[in-house]
mmCIF file of C-alpha atoms in Angstrom:
data_model
loop_
_atom_site.group_PDB
_atom_site.id
_atom_site.type_symbol
_atom_site.label_atom_id
_atom_site.label_comp_id
_atom_site.label_asym_id
_atom_site.label_seq_id
_atom_site.Cartn_x
_atom_site.Cartn_y
_atom_site.Cartn_z
ATOM 1 C CA MET A 12 3.436 35.014 -27.570
ATOM 2 C CA LYS A 13 3.840 33.042 -24.333
ATOM 3 C CA LYS A 14 1.227 33.335 -21.584
ATOM 4 C CA LEU A 15 3.161 34.408 -18.492
ATOM 5 C CA LEU A 16 1.668 34.240 -15.001
ATOM 6 C CA PHE A 17 3.541 36.058 -12.247
ATOM 7 C CA GLN A 18 2.777 34.477 -8.891
ATOM 8 C CA PHE A 19 3.149 37.013 -6.063
ATOM 9 C CA ASP A 20 2.973 35.149 -2.744
ATOM 10 C CA THR A 21 2.850 36.828 0.644
ATOM 11 C CA ASP A 22 4.472 33.733 2.219
ATOM 12 C CA THR A 23 8.151 32.821 2.018
ATOM 13 C CA HIS A 24 7.682 30.229 -0.710
ATOM 14 C CA PRO A 25 5.197 30.494 -3.577
ATOM 15 C CA SER A 26 2.504 27.814 -3.296
ATOM 16 C CA ALA A 27 3.294 24.630 -5.236
ATOM 17 C CA PHE A 28 -0.449 23.912 -5.425
ATOM 18 C CA ASP A 29 -1.167 27.259 -7.078
ATOM 19 C CA THR A 30 1.740 26.732 -9.484
ATOM 20 C CA VAL A 31 0.420 23.366 -10.666
ATOM 21 C CA VAL A 32 -3.107 24.700 -11.171
ATOM 22 C CA ALA A 33 -1.725 27.694 -13.048
ATOM 23 C CA TYR A 34 -0.080 25.409 -15.592
ATOM 24 C CA ASP A 35 -3.210 23.292 -15.819
ATOM 25 C CA GLY A 36 -5.184 26.482 -16.403
ATOM 26 C CA GLY A 37 -3.163 27.325 -19.498
ATOM 27 C CA ALA A 38 -0.186 29.407 -18.391
ATOM 28 C CA ASP A 39 2.913 28.692 -20.484
ATOM 29 C CA HIS A 40 5.265 29.837 -17.730
ATOM 30 C CA VAL A 41 4.695 30.570 -14.042
ATOM 31 C CA ILE A 42 7.195 32.870 -12.363
ATOM 32 C CA GLY A 43 6.900 32.751 -8.586
ATOM 33 C CA TYR A 44 8.069 35.258 -5.989
ATOM 34 C CA GLY A 45 7.799 34.909 -2.207
ATOM 35 C CA ASN A 46 7.667 37.402 0.655
ATOM 36 C CA ILE A 47 5.919 39.954 -1.531
ATOM 37 C CA THR A 48 4.508 43.017 0.227
ATOM 38 C CA PRO A 49 2.957 46.307 -0.898
ATOM 39 C CA ASP A 50 6.353 47.921 -0.251
ATOM 40 C CA ASN A 51 8.387 45.675 -2.547
ATOM 41 C CA VAL A 52 5.918 44.787 -5.302
ATOM 42 C CA GLY A 53 6.246 47.970 -7.334
ATOM 43 C CA GLY A 54 9.222 46.989 -9.479
ATOM 44 C CA LEU A 55 7.690 43.601 -10.247
ATOM 45 C CA VAL A 56 4.424 45.173 -11.365
ATOM 46 C CA ASP A 57 6.302 47.624 -13.548
ATOM 47 C CA GLY A 58 8.034 44.698 -15.201
ATOM 48 C CA THR A 59 4.691 43.159 -16.126
ATOM 49 C CA ILE A 60 3.088 46.291 -17.559
ATOM 50 C CA PHE A 61 5.905 47.971 -19.497
ATOM 51 C CA THR A 62 7.259 45.056 -21.510
ATOM 52 C CA ARG A 63 4.604 44.199 -24.083
ATOM 53 C CA ALA A 64 2.629 46.123 -26.664
ATOM 54 C CA PRO A 65 -0.992 46.986 -25.802
ATOM 55 C CA LYS A 66 -2.402 44.184 -27.952
ATOM 56 C CA ASP A 67 -0.088 41.665 -26.263
ATOM 57 C CA LYS A 68 -0.560 42.684 -22.613
ATOM 58 C CA LYS A 69 -3.367 40.139 -22.218
ATOM 59 C CA ASN A 70 -0.672 37.446 -22.338
ATOM 60 C CA THR A 71 0.749 38.621 -19.010
ATOM 61 C CA ALA A 72 -1.174 38.217 -15.745
ATOM 62 C CA ILE A 73 -0.651 38.333 -11.977
ATOM 63 C CA PHE A 74 -1.825 35.824 -9.353
ATOM 64 C CA ILE A 75 -1.768 36.840 -5.680
ATOM 65 C CA GLY A 76 -1.533 34.010 -3.149
ATOM 66 C CA GLY A 77 -0.296 33.160 0.326
ATOM 67 C CA SER A 78 -1.857 32.009 3.587
ATOM 68 C CA ASN A 79 -3.064 35.399 4.835
ATOM 69 C CA ILE A 80 -6.134 36.879 3.133
ATOM 70 C CA GLU A 81 -5.663 40.296 4.758
ATOM 71 C CA ALA A 82 -2.115 40.483 3.413
ATOM 72 C CA GLY A 83 -3.352 39.310 0.033
ATOM 73 C CA GLN A 84 -6.066 41.947 -0.064
ATOM 74 C CA ARG A 85 -3.558 44.685 0.758
ATOM 75 C CA LEU A 86 -1.253 43.376 -1.957
ATOM 76 C CA LEU A 87 -4.067 43.381 -4.520
ATOM 77 C CA ILE A 88 -4.741 47.044 -3.762
ATOM 78 C CA ALA A 89 -1.036 47.864 -3.988
ATOM 79 C CA VAL A 90 -0.677 46.089 -7.348
ATOM 80 C CA GLN A 91 -3.633 47.983 -8.826
ATOM 81 C CA LYS A 92 -2.210 51.316 -7.661
ATOM 82 C CA HIS A 93 0.657 50.790 -10.109
ATOM 83 C CA PHE A 94 -1.723 50.423 -13.064
ATOM 84 C CA PHE A 95 -2.728 53.364 -15.247
ATOM 85 C CA PRO A 96 -4.595 53.629 -18.563
ATOM 86 C CA GLY A 97 -2.918 51.551 -21.220
ATOM 87 C CA PHE A 98 -0.573 49.942 -18.715
ATOM 88 C CA GLN A 99 -2.199 47.171 -16.732
ATOM 89 C CA VAL A 100 -2.568 43.405 -16.728
ATOM 90 C CA SER A 101 -5.230 41.116 -15.339
ATOM 91 C CA VAL A 102 -4.871 40.066 -11.709
ATOM 92 C CA MET A 103 -6.415 37.375 -9.487
ATOM 93 C CA LEU A 104 -6.566 37.084 -5.696
ATOM 94 C CA ASP A 105 -6.894 33.639 -4.097
ATOM 95 C CA SER A 106 -4.928 33.644 -0.840
ATOM 96 C CA ASN A 107 -5.034 30.108 0.586
ATOM 97 C CA GLY A 108 -7.904 29.237 -1.727
ATOM 98 C CA SER A 109 -9.974 31.927 -0.024
ATOM 99 C CA ASN A 110 -11.997 32.726 -3.122
ATOM 100 C CA THR A 111 -12.034 29.521 -5.166
ATOM 101 C CA THR A 112 -12.565 27.064 -2.295
ATOM 102 C CA ALA A 113 -15.149 29.254 -0.595
ATOM 103 C CA ALA A 114 -16.956 29.907 -3.860
ATOM 104 C CA ALA A 115 -17.042 26.220 -4.771
ATOM 105 C CA ALA A 116 -18.400 25.204 -1.364
ATOM 106 C CA VAL A 117 -21.101 27.861 -1.295
ATOM 107 C CA ALA A 118 -22.027 27.304 -4.940
ATOM 108 C CA LYS A 119 -22.536 23.586 -4.321
ATOM 109 C CA LEU A 120 -24.606 24.275 -1.203
ATOM 110 C CA GLY A 121 -26.644 26.757 -3.201
ATOM 111 C CA SER A 122 -27.137 24.273 -6.031
ATOM 112 C CA SER A 123 -28.703 21.866 -3.527
ATOM 113 C CA ALA A 124 -31.172 24.379 -2.071
ATOM 114 C CA SER A 125 -31.706 28.119 -1.954
ATOM 115 C CA LEU A 126 -29.655 29.842 0.739
ATOM 116 C CA ALA A 127 -31.913 32.886 0.937
ATOM 117 C CA GLY A 128 -33.430 33.258 4.380
ATOM 118 C CA LYS A 129 -31.546 30.274 5.776
ATOM 119 C CA LYS A 130 -29.677 30.356 9.084
ATOM 120 C CA ALA A 131 -26.084 29.362 8.353
ATOM 121 C CA VAL A 132 -23.129 28.699 10.652
ATOM 122 C CA VAL A 133 -19.509 28.589 9.515
ATOM 123 C CA LEU A 134 -17.627 26.529 12.086
ATOM 124 C CA ALA A 135 -14.047 27.656 12.771
ATOM 125 C CA GLY A 136 -14.721 30.339 10.212
ATOM 126 C CA THR A 137 -11.980 32.852 10.964
ATOM 127 C CA GLY A 138 -9.569 31.587 8.290
ATOM 128 C CA PRO A 139 -9.467 32.786 4.677
ATOM 129 C CA VAL A 140 -11.961 30.215 3.361
ATOM 130 C CA GLY A 141 -14.361 30.547 6.286
ATOM 131 C CA GLN A 142 -14.490 34.332 6.144
ATOM 132 C CA ARG A 143 -15.110 34.500 2.424
ATOM 133 C CA ALA A 144 -17.632 31.641 2.460
ATOM 134 C CA ALA A 145 -19.574 33.385 5.218
ATOM 135 C CA ALA A 146 -19.650 36.588 3.194
ATOM 136 C CA MET A 147 -20.758 34.759 0.052
ATOM 137 C CA MET A 148 -23.627 33.039 1.879
ATOM 138 C CA ALA A 149 -24.675 36.380 3.334
ATOM 139 C CA LEU A 150 -24.666 37.891 -0.153
ATOM 140 C CA GLU A 151 -27.018 35.062 -1.155
ATOM 141 C CA GLY A 152 -29.437 36.167 1.543
ATOM 142 C CA ALA A 153 -28.522 33.814 4.387
ATOM 143 C CA HIS A 154 -28.255 34.867 8.029
ATOM 144 C CA VAL A 155 -24.703 33.811 8.822
ATOM 145 C CA SER A 156 -22.722 33.253 12.017
ATOM 146 C CA ILE A 157 -19.001 32.559 12.385
ATOM 147 C CA THR A 158 -17.661 30.504 15.288
ATOM 148 C CA SER A 159 -14.219 30.595 16.837
ATOM 149 C CA ARG A 160 -12.601 29.322 20.009
ATOM 150 C CA HIS A 161 -12.180 32.954 21.019
ATOM 151 C CA ILE A 162 -14.893 35.567 20.583
ATOM 152 C CA PHE A 163 -12.329 38.240 19.699
ATOM 153 C CA ASN A 164 -11.257 36.307 16.585
ATOM 154 C CA ALA A 165 -14.863 35.749 15.521
ATOM 155 C CA GLU A 166 -15.627 39.444 15.986
ATOM 156 C CA LYS A 167 -12.530 40.421 14.015
ATOM 157 C CA ALA A 168 -13.541 38.164 11.103
ATOM 158 C CA CYS A 169 -17.086 39.526 11.080
ATOM 159 C CA PHE A 170 -15.800 43.095 11.083
ATOM 160 C CA ALA A 171 -13.405 42.363 8.213
ATOM 161 C CA MET A 172 -16.222 40.938 6.067
ATOM 162 C CA LYS A 173 -18.495 43.880 6.936
ATOM 163 C CA GLU A 174 -15.761 46.243 5.826
ATOM 164 C CA ARG A 175 -15.020 44.350 2.615
ATOM 165 C CA PHE A 176 -18.484 43.175 1.510
ATOM 166 C CA GLY A 177 -20.954 45.220 3.550
ATOM 167 C CA VAL A 178 -22.530 42.116 5.082
ATOM 168 C CA ASP A 179 -23.603 41.633 8.697
ATOM 169 C CA LEU A 180 -22.312 38.430 10.301
ATOM 170 C CA THR A 181 -22.768 37.200 13.867
ATOM 171 C CA PRO A 182 -19.730 36.137 15.949
ATOM 172 C CA ILE A 183 -20.053 33.115 18.242
ATOM 173 C CA GLU A 184 -17.542 31.752 20.726
ATOM 174 C CA ALA A 185 -17.526 27.958 20.522
ATOM 175 C CA ALA A 186 -14.435 26.281 21.938
ATOM 176 C CA ASP A 187 -15.594 22.666 22.339
ATOM 177 C CA TYR A 188 -17.979 20.046 20.989
ATOM 178 C CA ASP A 189 -20.901 21.030 23.196
ATOM 179 C CA SER A 190 -20.665 24.736 22.403
ATOM 180 C CA ARG A 191 -20.372 24.052 18.686
ATOM 181 C CA ALA A 192 -23.389 21.727 18.855
ATOM 182 C CA ALA A 193 -25.292 24.513 20.604
ATOM 183 C CA ALA A 194 -24.197 26.996 17.941
ATOM 184 C CA ILE A 195 -25.787 24.927 15.153
ATOM 185 C CA GLN A 196 -28.945 23.974 17.064
ATOM 186 C CA ASP A 197 -31.172 26.346 15.056
ATOM 187 C CA ALA A 198 -29.092 26.350 11.869
ATOM 188 C CA ASN A 199 -30.299 25.190 8.466
ATOM 189 C CA VAL A 200 -26.814 25.214 6.909
ATOM 190 C CA VAL A 201 -23.448 24.276 8.410
ATOM 191 C CA LEU A 202 -20.068 24.702 6.728
ATOM 192 C CA ALA A 203 -16.961 23.491 8.562
ATOM 193 C CA THR A 204 -13.732 25.296 7.633
ATOM 194 C CA GLY A 205 -11.441 24.285 10.492
ATOM 195 C CA ALA A 206 -7.805 23.248 10.435
ATOM 196 C CA ALA A 207 -6.854 20.037 8.652
ATOM 197 C CA GLY A 208 -7.379 16.912 10.727
ATOM 198 C CA VAL A 209 -9.463 18.599 13.434
ATOM 199 C CA GLN A 210 -12.943 17.256 14.135
ATOM 200 C CA LEU A 211 -15.405 20.009 15.014
ATOM 201 C CA LEU A 212 -18.615 17.995 15.381
ATOM 202 C CA LYS A 213 -19.328 14.396 16.283
ATOM 203 C CA PRO A 214 -22.109 12.541 14.442
ATOM 204 C CA GLU A 215 -24.528 12.835 17.362
ATOM 205 C CA HIS A 216 -24.192 16.609 17.303
ATOM 206 C CA TRP A 217 -25.936 16.957 13.953
ATOM 207 C CA GLN A 218 -27.560 13.739 12.773
ATOM 208 C CA ASN A 219 -30.800 14.184 14.761
ATOM 209 C CA ASN A 220 -31.001 17.952 14.391
ATOM 210 C CA PRO A 221 -34.381 18.560 12.680
ATOM 211 C CA ASN A 222 -33.448 22.074 11.520
ATOM 212 C CA LEU A 223 -30.368 21.132 9.517
ATOM 213 C CA GLN A 224 -30.785 20.786 5.760
ATOM 214 C CA LEU A 225 -27.329 21.301 4.243
ATOM 215 C CA LEU A 226 -23.811 20.464 5.457
ATOM 216 C CA ALA A 227 -20.389 20.920 3.883
ATOM 217 C CA ASP A 228 -16.929 20.179 5.219
ATOM 218 C CA ALA A 229 -13.781 21.728 3.747
ATOM 219 C CA ASN A 230 -11.434 19.363 5.615
ATOM 220 C CA ALA A 231 -10.020 16.539 3.490
ATOM 221 C CA THR A 232 -7.538 15.281 6.104
ATOM 222 C CA PRO A 233 -8.725 12.573 8.547
ATOM 223 C CA PRO A 234 -10.518 12.976 10.812
ATOM 224 C CA VAL A 235 -12.994 15.092 8.844
ATOM 225 C CA GLY A 236 -14.389 18.204 10.446
ATOM 226 C CA ILE A 237 -17.947 16.902 10.626
ATOM 227 C CA GLY A 238 -17.924 13.368 11.989
ATOM 228 C CA GLY A 239 -20.195 10.940 10.175
ATOM 229 C CA THR A 240 -19.657 12.543 6.777
ATOM 230 C CA ASP A 241 -17.233 11.533 4.035
ATOM 231 C CA VAL A 242 -14.767 13.606 2.015
ATOM 232 C CA LEU A 243 -16.267 12.095 -1.152
ATOM 233 C CA ASP A 244 -19.853 13.137 -0.388
ATOM 234 C CA ARG A 245 -21.354 14.864 -3.419
ATOM 235 C CA GLY A 246 -24.738 16.028 -2.259
ATOM 236 C CA GLU A 247 -25.351 12.716 -0.487
ATOM 237 C CA GLN A 248 -28.409 12.266 1.715
ATOM 238 C CA ARG A 249 -27.321 11.478 5.250
ATOM 239 C CA HIS A 250 -29.905 11.415 8.032
ATOM 240 C CA GLY A 251 -32.175 13.628 5.997
ATOM 241 C CA LYS A 252 -29.500 16.217 5.248
ATOM 242 C CA ILE A 253 -27.650 16.974 2.016
ATOM 243 C CA VAL A 254 -23.894 16.636 2.564
ATOM 244 C CA TRP A 255 -20.904 17.873 0.586
ATOM 245 C CA GLY A 256 -17.398 16.647 1.440
ATOM 246 C CA ALA A 257 -14.105 18.376 0.710
ATOM 247 C CA ILE A 258 -13.357 16.240 -2.325
ATOM 248 C CA GLY A 259 -17.019 16.258 -3.292
ATOM 249 C CA PHE A 260 -16.975 19.999 -3.968
ATOM 250 C CA GLY A 261 -13.197 20.015 -4.512
ATOM 251 C CA ALA A 262 -13.664 18.991 -8.125
ATOM 252 C CA LEU A 263 -15.511 22.260 -8.716
ATOM 253 C CA LYS A 264 -12.845 24.177 -6.804
ATOM 254 C CA LEU A 265 -10.103 22.899 -9.090
ATOM 255 C CA ALA A 266 -12.163 23.409 -12.238
ATOM 256 C CA LEU A 267 -13.020 26.918 -11.075
ATOM 257 C CA HIS A 268 -9.398 27.765 -10.272
ATOM 258 C CA ARG A 269 -8.290 26.532 -13.699
ATOM 259 C CA ALA A 270 -11.111 28.418 -15.429
ATOM 260 C CA CYS A 271 -10.108 31.651 -13.712
ATOM 261 C CA ILE A 272 -6.504 31.254 -14.847
ATOM 262 C CA THR A 273 -7.692 30.645 -18.398
ATOM 263 C CA LYS A 274 -9.876 33.751 -18.342
ATOM 264 C CA LEU A 275 -7.065 35.936 -17.007
ATOM 265 C CA PHE A 276 -5.467 35.742 -20.440
ATOM 266 C CA GLU A 277 -8.593 36.831 -22.343
ATOM 267 C CA SER A 278 -7.908 40.526 -21.721
ATOM 268 C CA ASN A 279 -5.562 42.704 -19.690
ATOM 269 C CA LYS A 280 -8.156 44.618 -17.624
ATOM 270 C CA GLN A 281 -9.717 41.961 -15.405
ATOM 271 C CA VAL A 282 -9.684 41.762 -11.608
ATOM 272 C CA PHE A 283 -10.673 38.350 -10.257
ATOM 273 C CA ASP A 284 -11.663 38.720 -6.620
ATOM 274 C CA ALA A 285 -14.510 37.144 -4.629
ATOM 275 C CA GLU A 286 -17.486 38.553 -6.517
ATOM 276 C CA ILE A 287 -16.410 37.533 -10.018
ATOM 277 C CA ILE A 288 -15.033 34.169 -8.890
ATOM 278 C CA PHE A 289 -18.244 33.373 -7.003
ATOM 279 C CA ALA A 290 -20.407 34.322 -9.994
ATOM 280 C CA LEU A 291 -18.366 31.967 -12.159
ATOM 281 C CA ALA A 292 -18.629 29.201 -9.535
ATOM 282 C CA LYS A 293 -22.423 29.461 -9.496
ATOM 283 C CA ALA A 294 -22.553 29.251 -13.278
ATOM 284 C CA MET A 295 -20.292 26.197 -13.288
ATOM 285 C CA ALA A 296 -22.130 24.502 -10.391
#
């Protein structure tokens, strides 16, 4: 019985990255579909749940991807609405790495020091990874702020995470180096989740900050988001702070992503969203 993973992507083209990791995670075949919405997913879901006997349904699973976490979340809900007792398959949500990348980053930060009670700032945190990482740190007991160039976007991200996870996040408008440096002045933890190749902080903005203890940068494309750090940093000590680079915690991200794919095929009733993926990341970290 072949292990089939149906890749439902909210973007035009299914992610090549997610396809490769799916095969590495143990799928025998990956069938990708693009431009999937709650309105057109029904027939595809029916095809996954009606074709195999109950004992064999664990060999079919669904992966939801794409660049938009809000669209992915709506699609996850729509997919589950088509399930009913005896007719369902396991499903995983990881739009733009929102769950696996965020979980890996926060798990590595948490393995370096407890996050409970810490003041944390997610720089440029309105994207899928930033939002979910902020929520995960808040669930660990941190007091978390999200920065954006525009306060409206920061407020929108904070509201979305309150609605989804019940956590209270603080929005901060920080459009330039000086405002971002001011935003982290009292922070103990900083996670940069900005666009690839965009520097958010210069070395002088953090190196002499006595409050900072932990830093992580999700940007692997030069220049890195936090100047003076390295993509290969794996809990390195730099200026008295513990630093994780994108490739440094990226090894856990890939291992986590593969592990989730593997586990999808263990039964047909699993839903891999942020909470379960983060719990697995902490165990693996």
